[in-house]
Amino acid sequence: MRIVIAGGHGQIALRLERLLAAREHGVAGIIRKPEQAQALREAGAEAVVLDLESASVDEVAAVLEGADAAVFAAGAGPGSTTERKDSVDRGAAVLFADAAERSGVRRYVIVSSMGADPDHQGDDVFDHYLRAKGAADAYVLAKEGLDTTVLRPGMLTNDAGTGLVNLAPSTGRGPVPRDDVAATLLELAETRATAGLTLELISGTVPVAEAVKNVASSA
């Protein structure tokens, strides 16, 4: 498979790139800054410099041409403005989905957030973030040209992954290592039977591959 990851220099994305490369998948990561490219190469990924806040659909579609799956793992990040929550967490996800559809890439996996809701109330930056994420999720799930899975991890940690998770439409809140989020994304990218699902993810007791198979079989 060839997988293209938006937000290729993110903490989860770099972990995912290593896992994909280890399985001998082709992987490309979209990044904003040329100086980030070396980290992707060390992870076994091709680096594509392209700013998703200013790129056109055609430019992104050209990167996605021939891919088997698209993974949106970009984010404006902590400390960013409400404007960038909209332009990255919503706008870039929408652009990436439109480009995937245009290039014929059906499989689309998006990293969202617990509590994401386009109708979430509140005026704090985090409230804007949850609305932006919710709007992005709703948009990509509604696209008939995509087979989309939405993954909503719990509180992200840098603890070593255990490979054991709780993956379900509703899990309740809890922590999850970024290692295990990346491992779950790998399995989801390879498992089209989870298309149409919105799944929450926290640490648990079920091996990642088994957890993905379980939700796929119940879809």
mmCIF file with all atom_site columns, C-alpha atoms in Angstrom:
data_model
loop_
_atom_site.group_PDB
_atom_site.id
_atom_site.type_symbol
_atom_site.label_atom_id
_atom_site.label_alt_id
_atom_site.label_comp_id
_atom_site.label_asym_id
_atom_site.label_entity_id
_atom_site.label_seq_id
_atom_site.pdbx_PDB_ins_code
_atom_site.Cartn_x
_atom_site.Cartn_y
_atom_site.Cartn_z
_atom_site.occupancy
_atom_site.B_iso_or_equiv
_atom_site.pdbx_formal_charge
_atom_site.auth_seq_id
_atom_site.auth_comp_id
_atom_site.auth_asym_id
_atom_site.auth_atom_id
_atom_site.pdbx_PDB_model_num
ATOM 1   C CA . MET A 1 1   ? 0.000   0.000  0.000  1.00 0.00 ? 1   MET A CA 1
ATOM 2   C CA . ARG A 1 2   ? 0.927   3.645  -0.361 1.00 0.00 ? 2   ARG A CA 1
ATOM 3   C CA . ILE A 1 3   ? -0.334  5.920  2.385  1.00 0.00 ? 3   ILE A CA 1
ATOM 4   C CA . VAL A 1 4   ? -0.166  9.721  2.433  1.00 0.00 ? 4   VAL A CA 1
ATOM 5   C CA . ILE A 1 5   ? -0.269  11.436 5.835  1.00 0.00 ? 5   ILE A CA 1
ATOM 6   C CA . ALA A 1 6   ? -1.238  15.070 6.346  1.00 0.00 ? 6   ALA A CA 1
ATOM 7   C CA . GLY A 1 7   ? 0.658   16.559 9.275  1.00 0.00 ? 7   GLY A CA 1
ATOM 8   C CA . GLY A 1 8   ? 3.600   14.280 8.597  1.00 0.00 ? 8   GLY A CA 1
ATOM 9   C CA . HIS A 1 9   ? 5.877   15.796 11.244 1.00 0.00 ? 9   HIS A CA 1
ATOM 10  C CA . GLY A 1 10  ? 3.413   15.412 14.102 1.00 0.00 ? 10  GLY A CA 1
ATOM 11  C CA . GLN A 1 11  ? 4.165   13.150 17.031 1.00 0.00 ? 11  GLN A CA 1
ATOM 12  C CA . ILE A 1 12  ? 1.566   10.563 16.069 1.00 0.00 ? 12  ILE A CA 1
ATOM 13  C CA . ALA A 1 13  ? 2.394   10.814 12.357 1.00 0.00 ? 13  ALA A CA 1
ATOM 14  C CA . LEU A 1 14  ? 6.105   10.122 12.855 1.00 0.00 ? 14  LEU A CA 1
ATOM 15  C CA . ARG A 1 15  ? 5.246   7.028  14.891 1.00 0.00 ? 15  ARG A CA 1
ATOM 16  C CA . LEU A 1 16  ? 2.812   5.897  12.206 1.00 0.00 ? 16  LEU A CA 1
ATOM 17  C CA . GLU A 1 17  ? 5.387   6.443  9.472  1.00 0.00 ? 17  GLU A CA 1
ATOM 18  C CA . ARG A 1 18  ? 7.840   4.155  11.263 1.00 0.00 ? 18  ARG A CA 1
ATOM 19  C CA . LEU A 1 19  ? 5.194   1.460  11.607 1.00 0.00 ? 19  LEU A CA 1
ATOM 20  C CA . LEU A 1 20  ? 4.150   1.722  7.971  1.00 0.00 ? 20  LEU A CA 1
ATOM 21  C CA . ALA A 1 21  ? 7.737   1.568  6.780  1.00 0.00 ? 21  ALA A CA 1
ATOM 22  C CA . ALA A 1 22  ? 8.352   -1.483 8.980  1.00 0.00 ? 22  ALA A CA 1
ATOM 23  C CA . ARG A 1 23  ? 5.472   -3.224 7.185  1.00 0.00 ? 23  ARG A CA 1
ATOM 24  C CA . GLU A 1 24  ? 7.046   -2.203 3.881  1.00 0.00 ? 24  GLU A CA 1
ATOM 25  C CA . HIS A 1 25  ? 4.232   0.140  2.899  1.00 0.00 ? 25  HIS A CA 1
ATOM 26  C CA . GLY A 1 26  ? 5.128   3.205  0.898  1.00 0.00 ? 26  GLY A CA 1
ATOM 27  C CA . VAL A 1 27  ? 4.481   6.307  2.974  1.00 0.00 ? 27  VAL A CA 1
ATOM 28  C CA . ALA A 1 28  ? 4.620   10.031 2.276  1.00 0.00 ? 28  ALA A CA 1
ATOM 29  C CA . GLY A 1 29  ? 4.140   12.764 4.834  1.00 0.00 ? 29  GLY A CA 1
ATOM 30  C CA . ILE A 1 30  ? 2.974   16.272 3.992  1.00 0.00 ? 30  ILE A CA 1
ATOM 31  C CA . ILE A 1 31  ? 4.893   18.935 5.958  1.00 0.00 ? 31  ILE A CA 1
ATOM 32  C CA . ARG A 1 32  ? 4.986   22.739 6.003  1.00 0.00 ? 32  ARG A CA 1
ATOM 33  C CA . LYS A 1 33  ? 8.682   23.294 6.652  1.00 0.00 ? 33  LYS A CA 1
ATOM 34  C CA . PRO A 1 34  ? 11.609  21.891 4.635  1.00 0.00 ? 34  PRO A CA 1
ATOM 35  C CA . GLU A 1 35  ? 13.662  21.510 7.810  1.00 0.00 ? 35  GLU A CA 1
ATOM 36  C CA . GLN A 1 36  ? 11.192  18.852 8.993  1.00 0.00 ? 36  GLN A CA 1
ATOM 37  C CA . ALA A 1 37  ? 12.032  16.556 6.079  1.00 0.00 ? 37  ALA A CA 1
ATOM 38  C CA . GLN A 1 38  ? 14.998  14.826 7.712  1.00 0.00 ? 38  GLN A CA 1
ATOM 39  C CA . ALA A 1 39  ? 12.873  13.493 10.560 1.00 0.00 ? 39  ALA A CA 1
ATOM 40  C CA . LEU A 1 40  ? 10.487  11.935 8.035  1.00 0.00 ? 40  LEU A CA 1
ATOM 41  C CA . ARG A 1 41  ? 13.304  10.357 6.073  1.00 0.00 ? 41  ARG A CA 1
ATOM 42  C CA . GLU A 1 42  ? 14.663  8.864  9.278  1.00 0.00 ? 42  GLU A CA 1
ATOM 43  C CA . ALA A 1 43  ? 11.205  7.408  9.916  1.00 0.00 ? 43  ALA A CA 1
ATOM 44  C CA . GLY A 1 44  ? 11.209  5.800  6.476  1.00 0.00 ? 44  GLY A CA 1
ATOM 45  C CA . ALA A 1 45  ? 8.825   8.250  4.817  1.00 0.00 ? 45  ALA A CA 1
ATOM 46  C CA . GLU A 1 46  ? 8.995   10.504 1.791  1.00 0.00 ? 46  GLU A CA 1
ATOM 47  C CA . ALA A 1 47  ? 8.655   14.170 2.729  1.00 0.00 ? 47  ALA A CA 1
ATOM 48  C CA . VAL A 1 48  ? 6.368   16.419 0.674  1.00 0.00 ? 48  VAL A CA 1
ATOM 49  C CA . VAL A 1 49  ? 6.571   20.142 1.476  1.00 0.00 ? 49  VAL A CA 1
ATOM 50  C CA . LEU A 1 50  ? 3.122   21.667 1.013  1.00 0.00 ? 50  LEU A CA 1
ATOM 51  C CA . ASP A 1 51  ? 1.156   24.108 3.164  1.00 0.00 ? 51  ASP A CA 1
ATOM 52  C CA . LEU A 1 52  ? -2.386  22.788 3.522  1.00 0.00 ? 52  LEU A CA 1
ATOM 53  C CA . GLU A 1 53  ? -3.598  26.229 4.623  1.00 0.00 ? 53  GLU A CA 1
ATOM 54  C CA . SER A 1 54  ? -2.787  27.722 1.225  1.00 0.00 ? 54  SER A CA 1
ATOM 55  C CA . ALA A 1 55  ? -2.581  24.777 -1.205 1.00 0.00 ? 55  ALA A CA 1
ATOM 56  C CA . SER A 1 56  ? -5.209  24.123 -3.851 1.00 0.00 ? 56  SER A CA 1
ATOM 57  C CA . VAL A 1 57  ? -7.227  20.934 -4.153 1.00 0.00 ? 57  VAL A CA 1
ATOM 58  C CA . ASP A 1 58  ? -5.356  20.092 -7.357 1.00 0.00 ? 58  ASP A CA 1
ATOM 59  C CA . GLU A 1 59  ? -1.965  20.481 -5.662 1.00 0.00 ? 59  GLU A CA 1
ATOM 60  C CA . VAL A 1 60  ? -2.929  18.130 -2.848 1.00 0.00 ? 60  VAL A CA 1
ATOM 61  C CA . ALA A 1 61  ? -4.610  15.695 -5.250 1.00 0.00 ? 61  ALA A CA 1
ATOM 62  C CA . ALA A 1 62  ? -1.335  15.439 -7.177 1.00 0.00 ? 62  ALA A CA 1
ATOM 63  C CA . VAL A 1 63  ? 0.401   14.259 -3.983 1.00 0.00 ? 63  VAL A CA 1
ATOM 64  C CA . LEU A 1 64  ? -2.372  11.739 -3.337 1.00 0.00 ? 64  LEU A CA 1
ATOM 65  C CA . GLU A 1 65  ? -2.373  10.352 -6.881 1.00 0.00 ? 65  GLU A CA 1
ATOM 66  C CA . GLY A 1 66  ? -1.911  6.574  -6.770 1.00 0.00 ? 66  GLY A CA 1
ATOM 67  C CA . ALA A 1 67  ? -2.241  6.281  -2.989 1.00 0.00 ? 67  ALA A CA 1
ATOM 68  C CA . ASP A 1 68  ? -4.291  3.552  -1.340 1.00 0.00 ? 68  ASP A CA 1
ATOM 69  C CA . ALA A 1 69  ? -5.172  5.530  1.792  1.00 0.00 ? 69  ALA A CA 1
ATOM 70  C CA . ALA A 1 70  ? -5.054  9.050  3.186  1.00 0.00 ? 70  ALA A CA 1
ATOM 71  C CA . VAL A 1 71  ? -4.556  9.766  6.889  1.00 0.00 ? 71  VAL A CA 1
ATOM 72  C CA . PHE A 1 72  ? -5.288  13.237 8.259  1.00 0.00 ? 72  PHE A CA 1
ATOM 73  C CA . ALA A 1 73  ? -3.155  13.745 11.364 1.00 0.00 ? 73  ALA A CA 1
ATOM 74  C CA . ALA A 1 74  ? -2.538  17.493 11.089 1.00 0.00 ? 74  ALA A CA 1
ATOM 75  C CA . GLY A 1 75  ? -3.477  20.003 13.739 1.00 0.00 ? 75  GLY A CA 1
ATOM 76  C CA . ALA A 1 76  ? -2.950  23.639 14.578 1.00 0.00 ? 76  ALA A CA 1
ATOM 77  C CA . GLY A 1 77  ? -1.406  22.568 17.876 1.00 0.00 ? 77  GLY A CA 1
ATOM 78  C CA . PRO A 1 78  ? -1.418  23.945 21.415 1.00 0.00 ? 78  PRO A CA 1
ATOM 79  C CA . GLY A 1 79  ? -1.252  27.712 21.693 1.00 0.00 ? 79  GLY A CA 1
ATOM 80  C CA . SER A 1 80  ? -2.669  28.334 18.226 1.00 0.00 ? 80  SER A CA 1
ATOM 81  C CA . THR A 1 81  ? -5.386  30.885 17.560 1.00 0.00 ? 81  THR A CA 1
ATOM 82  C CA . THR A 1 82  ? -9.056  30.246 16.977 1.00 0.00 ? 82  THR A CA 1
ATOM 83  C CA . GLU A 1 83  ? -8.493  31.228 13.348 1.00 0.00 ? 83  GLU A CA 1
ATOM 84  C CA . ARG A 1 84  ? -5.935  28.458 12.890 1.00 0.00 ? 84  ARG A CA 1
ATOM 85  C CA . LYS A 1 85  ? -8.190  25.946 14.629 1.00 0.00 ? 85  LYS A CA 1
ATOM 86  C CA . ASP A 1 86  ? -10.583 26.626 11.770 1.00 0.00 ? 86  ASP A CA 1
ATOM 87  C CA . SER A 1 87  ? -8.030  26.825 8.955  1.00 0.00 ? 87  SER A CA 1
ATOM 88  C CA . VAL A 1 88  ? -6.127  23.665 9.965  1.00 0.00 ? 88  VAL A CA 1
ATOM 89  C CA . ASP A 1 89  ? -8.318  21.421 12.116 1.00 0.00 ? 89  ASP A CA 1
ATOM 90  C CA . ARG A 1 90  ? -11.334 21.991 9.875  1.00 0.00 ? 90  ARG A CA 1
ATOM 91  C CA . GLY A 1 91  ? -10.172 23.624 6.657  1.00 0.00 ? 91  GLY A CA 1
ATOM 92  C CA . ALA A 1 92  ? -7.145  21.437 5.965  1.00 0.00 ? 92  ALA A CA 1
ATOM 93  C CA . ALA A 1 93  ? -9.119  18.266 6.754  1.00 0.00 ? 93  ALA A CA 1
ATOM 94  C CA . VAL A 1 94  ? -11.812 19.325 4.292  1.00 0.00 ? 94  VAL A CA 1
ATOM 95  C CA . LEU A 1 95  ? -9.197  20.162 1.641  1.00 0.00 ? 95  LEU A CA 1
ATOM 96  C CA . PHE A 1 96  ? -7.439  16.832 2.152  1.00 0.00 ? 96  PHE A CA 1
ATOM 97  C CA . ALA A 1 97  ? -10.752 14.980 1.813  1.00 0.00 ? 97  ALA A CA 1
ATOM 98  C CA . ASP A 1 98  ? -11.699 16.864 -1.349 1.00 0.00 ? 98  ASP A CA 1
ATOM 99  C CA . ALA A 1 99  ? -8.268  16.103 -2.805 1.00 0.00 ? 99  ALA A CA 1
ATOM 100 C CA . ALA A 1 100 ? -8.515  12.421 -1.877 1.00 0.00 ? 100 ALA A CA 1
ATOM 101 C CA . GLU A 1 101 ? -11.865 12.186 -3.611 1.00 0.00 ? 101 GLU A CA 1
ATOM 102 C CA . ARG A 1 102 ? -10.542 13.970 -6.692 1.00 0.00 ? 102 ARG A CA 1
ATOM 103 C CA . SER A 1 103 ? -7.541  11.640 -6.941 1.00 0.00 ? 103 SER A CA 1
ATOM 104 C CA . GLY A 1 104 ? -9.628  8.499  -6.435 1.00 0.00 ? 104 GLY A CA 1
ATOM 105 C CA . VAL A 1 105 ? -8.322  7.613  -2.975 1.00 0.00 ? 105 VAL A CA 1
ATOM 106 C CA . ARG A 1 106 ? -11.335 6.160  -1.175 1.00 0.00 ? 106 ARG A CA 1
ATOM 107 C CA . ARG A 1 107 ? -9.797  5.173  2.164  1.00 0.00 ? 107 ARG A CA 1
ATOM 108 C CA . TYR A 1 108 ? -9.661  8.173  4.506  1.00 0.00 ? 108 TYR A CA 1
ATOM 109 C CA . VAL A 1 109 ? -8.792  8.055  8.206  1.00 0.00 ? 109 VAL A CA 1
ATOM 110 C CA . ILE A 1 110 ? -8.949  11.213 10.297 1.00 0.00 ? 110 ILE A CA 1
ATOM 111 C CA . VAL A 1 111 ? -7.545  11.806 13.775 1.00 0.00 ? 111 VAL A CA 1
ATOM 112 C CA . SER A 1 112 ? -10.173 13.737 15.682 1.00 0.00 ? 112 SER A CA 1
ATOM 113 C CA . SER A 1 113 ? -10.765 14.454 19.361 1.00 0.00 ? 113 SER A CA 1
ATOM 114 C CA . MET A 1 114 ? -13.091 13.224 22.060 1.00 0.00 ? 114 MET A CA 1
ATOM 115 C CA . GLY A 1 115 ? -15.916 15.712 22.415 1.00 0.00 ? 115 GLY A CA 1
ATOM 116 C CA . ALA A 1 116 ? -15.661 16.947 18.833 1.00 0.00 ? 116 ALA A CA 1
ATOM 117 C CA . ASP A 1 117 ? -19.023 18.400 17.854 1.00 0.00 ? 117 ASP A CA 1
ATOM 118 C CA . PRO A 1 118 ? -19.895 21.053 15.240 1.00 0.00 ? 118 PRO A CA 1
ATOM 119 C CA . ASP A 1 119 ? -22.552 22.341 17.644 1.00 0.00 ? 119 ASP A CA 1
ATOM 120 C CA . HIS A 1 120 ? -20.321 22.445 20.732 1.00 0.00 ? 120 HIS A CA 1
ATOM 121 C CA . GLN A 1 121 ? -20.995 25.539 22.822 1.00 0.00 ? 121 GLN A CA 1
ATOM 122 C CA . GLY A 1 122 ? -18.470 27.952 24.317 1.00 0.00 ? 122 GLY A CA 1
ATOM 123 C CA . ASP A 1 123 ? -16.073 30.722 23.399 1.00 0.00 ? 123 ASP A CA 1
ATOM 124 C CA . ASP A 1 124 ? -12.722 29.432 24.670 1.00 0.00 ? 124 ASP A CA 1
ATOM 125 C CA . VAL A 1 125 ? -10.059 28.372 22.173 1.00 0.00 ? 125 VAL A CA 1
ATOM 126 C CA . PHE A 1 126 ? -10.660 24.728 23.062 1.00 0.00 ? 126 PHE A CA 1
ATOM 127 C CA . ASP A 1 127 ? -14.361 25.165 22.347 1.00 0.00 ? 127 ASP A CA 1
ATOM 128 C CA . HIS A 1 128 ? -13.478 26.461 18.892 1.00 0.00 ? 128 HIS A CA 1
ATOM 129 C CA . TYR A 1 129 ? -11.177 23.455 18.469 1.00 0.00 ? 129 TYR A CA 1
ATOM 130 C CA . LEU A 1 130 ? -13.945 20.973 19.298 1.00 0.00 ? 130 LEU A CA 1
ATOM 131 C CA . ARG A 1 131 ? -16.312 22.710 16.865 1.00 0.00 ? 131 ARG A CA 1
ATOM 132 C CA . ALA A 1 132 ? -13.669 22.707 14.121 1.00 0.00 ? 132 ALA A CA 1
ATOM 133 C CA . LYS A 1 133 ? -12.923 19.024 14.662 1.00 0.00 ? 133 LYS A CA 1
ATOM 134 C CA . GLY A 1 134 ? -16.607 18.177 14.764 1.00 0.00 ? 134 GLY A CA 1
ATOM 135 C CA . ALA A 1 135 ? -17.284 20.071 11.538 1.00 0.00 ? 135 ALA A CA 1
ATOM 136 C CA . ALA A 1 136 ? -14.392 18.297 9.819  1.00 0.00 ? 136 ALA A CA 1
ATOM 137 C CA . ASP A 1 137 ? -15.628 14.891 10.972 1.00 0.00 ? 137 ASP A CA 1
ATOM 138 C CA . ALA A 1 138 ? -19.143 15.567 9.742  1.00 0.00 ? 138 ALA A CA 1
ATOM 139 C CA . TYR A 1 139 ? -17.883 16.775 6.372  1.00 0.00 ? 139 TYR A CA 1
ATOM 140 C CA . VAL A 1 140 ? -15.616 13.833 5.615  1.00 0.00 ? 140 VAL A CA 1
ATOM 141 C CA . LEU A 1 141 ? -18.118 11.242 6.823  1.00 0.00 ? 141 LEU A CA 1
ATOM 142 C CA . ALA A 1 142 ? -20.744 12.699 4.489  1.00 0.00 ? 142 ALA A CA 1
ATOM 143 C CA . LYS A 1 143 ? -18.571 12.396 1.375  1.00 0.00 ? 143 LYS A CA 1
ATOM 144 C CA . GLU A 1 144 ? -19.895 9.508  -0.703 1.00 0.00 ? 144 GLU A CA 1
ATOM 145 C CA . GLY A 1 145 ? -16.589 9.211  -2.561 1.00 0.00 ? 145 GLY A CA 1
ATOM 146 C CA . LEU A 1 146 ? -14.691 8.325  0.605  1.00 0.00 ? 146 LEU A CA 1
ATOM 147 C CA . ASP A 1 147 ? -14.603 5.348  2.945  1.00 0.00 ? 147 ASP A CA 1
ATOM 148 C CA . THR A 1 148 ? -13.929 7.311  6.121  1.00 0.00 ? 148 THR A CA 1
ATOM 149 C CA . THR A 1 149 ? -13.118 6.256  9.667  1.00 0.00 ? 149 THR A CA 1
ATOM 150 C CA . VAL A 1 150 ? -12.933 8.880  12.409 1.00 0.00 ? 150 VAL A CA 1
ATOM 151 C CA . LEU A 1 151 ? -10.624 8.097  15.337 1.00 0.00 ? 151 LEU A CA 1
ATOM 152 C CA . ARG A 1 152 ? -11.075 10.076 18.560 1.00 0.00 ? 152 ARG A CA 1
ATOM 153 C CA . PRO A 1 153 ? -8.271  9.325  21.023 1.00 0.00 ? 153 PRO A CA 1
ATOM 154 C CA . GLY A 1 154 ? -8.438  10.129 24.707 1.00 0.00 ? 154 GLY A CA 1
ATOM 155 C CA . MET A 1 155 ? -5.795  12.122 26.569 1.00 0.00 ? 155 MET A CA 1
ATOM 156 C CA . LEU A 1 156 ? -2.558  11.655 24.658 1.00 0.00 ? 156 LEU A CA 1
ATOM 157 C CA . THR A 1 157 ? 0.574   10.631 26.554 1.00 0.00 ? 157 THR A CA 1
ATOM 158 C CA . ASN A 1 158 ? 4.175   9.889  25.628 1.00 0.00 ? 158 ASN A CA 1
ATOM 159 C CA . ASP A 1 159 ? 4.238   6.746  27.752 1.00 0.00 ? 159 ASP A CA 1
ATOM 160 C CA . ALA A 1 160 ? 5.482   3.626  25.976 1.00 0.00 ? 160 ALA A CA 1
ATOM 161 C CA . GLY A 1 161 ? 2.692   1.892  24.140 1.00 0.00 ? 161 GLY A CA 1
ATOM 162 C CA . THR A 1 162 ? 1.286   -1.308 25.590 1.00 0.00 ? 162 THR A CA 1
ATOM 163 C CA . GLY A 1 163 ? -0.449  -2.496 22.422 1.00 0.00 ? 163 GLY A CA 1
ATOM 164 C CA . LEU A 1 164 ? -3.611  -2.919 24.493 1.00 0.00 ? 164 LEU A CA 1
ATOM 165 C CA . VAL A 1 165 ? -6.561  -0.611 23.892 1.00 0.00 ? 165 VAL A CA 1
ATOM 166 C CA . ASN A 1 166 ? -10.265 0.012  24.299 1.00 0.00 ? 166 ASN A CA 1
ATOM 167 C CA . LEU A 1 167 ? -11.643 0.912  20.850 1.00 0.00 ? 167 LEU A CA 1
ATOM 168 C CA . ALA A 1 168 ? -15.391 1.467  20.550 1.00 0.00 ? 168 ALA A CA 1
ATOM 169 C CA . PRO A 1 169 ? -17.999 4.004  19.455 1.00 0.00 ? 169 PRO A CA 1
ATOM 170 C CA . SER A 1 170 ? -17.989 5.201  23.073 1.00 0.00 ? 170 SER A CA 1
ATOM 171 C CA . THR A 1 171 ? -15.293 4.364  25.607 1.00 0.00 ? 171 THR A CA 1
ATOM 172 C CA . GLY A 1 172 ? -15.528 7.073  28.224 1.00 0.00 ? 172 GLY A CA 1
ATOM 173 C CA . ARG A 1 173 ? -12.552 9.308  28.864 1.00 0.00 ? 173 ARG A CA 1
ATOM 174 C CA . GLY A 1 174 ? -9.076  8.087  29.647 1.00 0.00 ? 174 GLY A CA 1
ATOM 175 C CA . PRO A 1 175 ? -5.427  8.307  28.577 1.00 0.00 ? 175 PRO A CA 1
ATOM 176 C CA . VAL A 1 176 ? -3.785  6.580  25.634 1.00 0.00 ? 176 VAL A CA 1
ATOM 177 C CA . PRO A 1 177 ? -0.122  6.581  24.556 1.00 0.00 ? 177 PRO A CA 1
ATOM 178 C CA . ARG A 1 178 ? 0.640   8.094  21.165 1.00 0.00 ? 178 ARG A CA 1
ATOM 179 C CA . ASP A 1 179 ? 2.376   4.800  20.311 1.00 0.00 ? 179 ASP A CA 1
ATOM 180 C CA . ASP A 1 180 ? -0.955  2.989  20.594 1.00 0.00 ? 180 ASP A CA 1
ATOM 181 C CA . VAL A 1 181 ? -2.795  5.656  18.613 1.00 0.00 ? 181 VAL A CA 1
ATOM 182 C CA . ALA A 1 182 ? -0.298  5.199  15.765 1.00 0.00 ? 182 ALA A CA 1
ATOM 183 C CA . ALA A 1 183 ? -0.639  1.409  15.950 1.00 0.00 ? 183 ALA A CA 1
ATOM 184 C CA . THR A 1 184 ? -4.425  1.748  15.770 1.00 0.00 ? 184 THR A CA 1
ATOM 185 C CA . LEU A 1 185 ? -4.204  4.095  12.774 1.00 0.00 ? 185 LEU A CA 1
ATOM 186 C CA . LEU A 1 186 ? -2.029  1.537  10.997 1.00 0.00 ? 186 LEU A CA 1
ATOM 187 C CA . GLU A 1 187 ? -4.638  -1.180 11.459 1.00 0.00 ? 187 GLU A CA 1
ATOM 188 C CA . LEU A 1 188 ? -7.497  1.143  10.510 1.00 0.00 ? 188 LEU A CA 1
ATOM 189 C CA . ALA A 1 189 ? -5.757  2.212  7.301  1.00 0.00 ? 189 ALA A CA 1
ATOM 190 C CA . GLU A 1 190 ? -5.532  -1.455 6.334  1.00 0.00 ? 190 GLU A CA 1
ATOM 191 C CA . THR A 1 191 ? -9.123  -2.309 7.380  1.00 0.00 ? 191 THR A CA 1
ATOM 192 C CA . ARG A 1 192 ? -11.730 -0.811 5.074  1.00 0.00 ? 192 ARG A CA 1
ATOM 193 C CA . ALA A 1 193 ? -14.531 -2.589 6.949  1.00 0.00 ? 193 ALA A CA 1
ATOM 194 C CA . THR A 1 194 ? -14.394 0.175  9.568  1.00 0.00 ? 194 THR A CA 1
ATOM 195 C CA . ALA A 1 195 ? -15.553 2.758  7.001  1.00 0.00 ? 195 ALA A CA 1
ATOM 196 C CA . GLY A 1 196 ? -18.361 4.964  8.256  1.00 0.00 ? 196 GLY A CA 1
ATOM 197 C CA . LEU A 1 197 ? -17.452 4.490  11.919 1.00 0.00 ? 197 LEU A CA 1
ATOM 198 C CA . THR A 1 198 ? -16.542 7.098  14.516 1.00 0.00 ? 198 THR A CA 1
ATOM 199 C CA . LEU A 1 199 ? -14.441 5.396  17.176 1.00 0.00 ? 199 LEU A CA 1
ATOM 200 C CA . GLU A 1 200 ? -13.060 6.472  20.524 1.00 0.00 ? 200 GLU A CA 1
ATOM 201 C CA . LEU A 1 201 ? -9.733  5.105  21.752 1.00 0.00 ? 201 LEU A CA 1
ATOM 202 C CA . ILE A 1 202 ? -8.214  4.810  25.218 1.00 0.00 ? 202 ILE A CA 1
ATOM 203 C CA . SER A 1 203 ? -5.882  2.343  26.873 1.00 0.00 ? 203 SER A CA 1
ATOM 204 C CA . GLY A 1 204 ? -7.497  -1.002 27.599 1.00 0.00 ? 204 GLY A CA 1
ATOM 205 C CA . THR A 1 205 ? -7.014  -4.753 27.586 1.00 0.00 ? 205 THR A CA 1
ATOM 206 C CA . VAL A 1 206 ? -7.507  -5.783 23.940 1.00 0.00 ? 206 VAL A CA 1
ATOM 207 C CA . PRO A 1 207 ? -4.595  -6.061 21.461 1.00 0.00 ? 207 PRO A CA 1
ATOM 208 C CA . VAL A 1 208 ? -4.804  -3.345 18.819 1.00 0.00 ? 208 VAL A CA 1
ATOM 209 C CA . ALA A 1 209 ? -5.249  -5.633 15.805 1.00 0.00 ? 209 ALA A CA 1
ATOM 210 C CA . GLU A 1 210 ? -7.950  -7.606 17.591 1.00 0.00 ? 210 GLU A CA 1
ATOM 211 C CA . ALA A 1 211 ? -9.714  -4.416 18.696 1.00 0.00 ? 211 ALA A CA 1
ATOM 212 C CA . VAL A 1 212 ? -9.891  -3.183 15.096 1.00 0.00 ? 212 VAL A CA 1
ATOM 213 C CA . LYS A 1 213 ? -11.156 -6.555 13.876 1.00 0.00 ? 213 LYS A CA 1
ATOM 214 C CA . ASN A 1 214 ? -13.828 -6.507 16.568 1.00 0.00 ? 214 ASN A CA 1
ATOM 215 C CA . VAL A 1 215 ? -15.221 -3.114 15.569 1.00 0.00 ? 215 VAL A CA 1
ATOM 216 C CA . ALA A 1 216 ? -15.021 -4.044 11.881 1.00 0.00 ? 216 ALA A CA 1
ATOM 217 C CA . SER A 1 217 ? -17.012 -7.232 12.429 1.00 0.00 ? 217 SER A CA 1
ATOM 218 C CA . SER A 1 218 ? -19.719 -5.356 14.315 1.00 0.00 ? 218 SER A CA 1
ATOM 219 C CA . ALA A 1 219 ? -19.996 -2.530 11.766 1.00 0.00 ? 219 ALA A CA 1
#
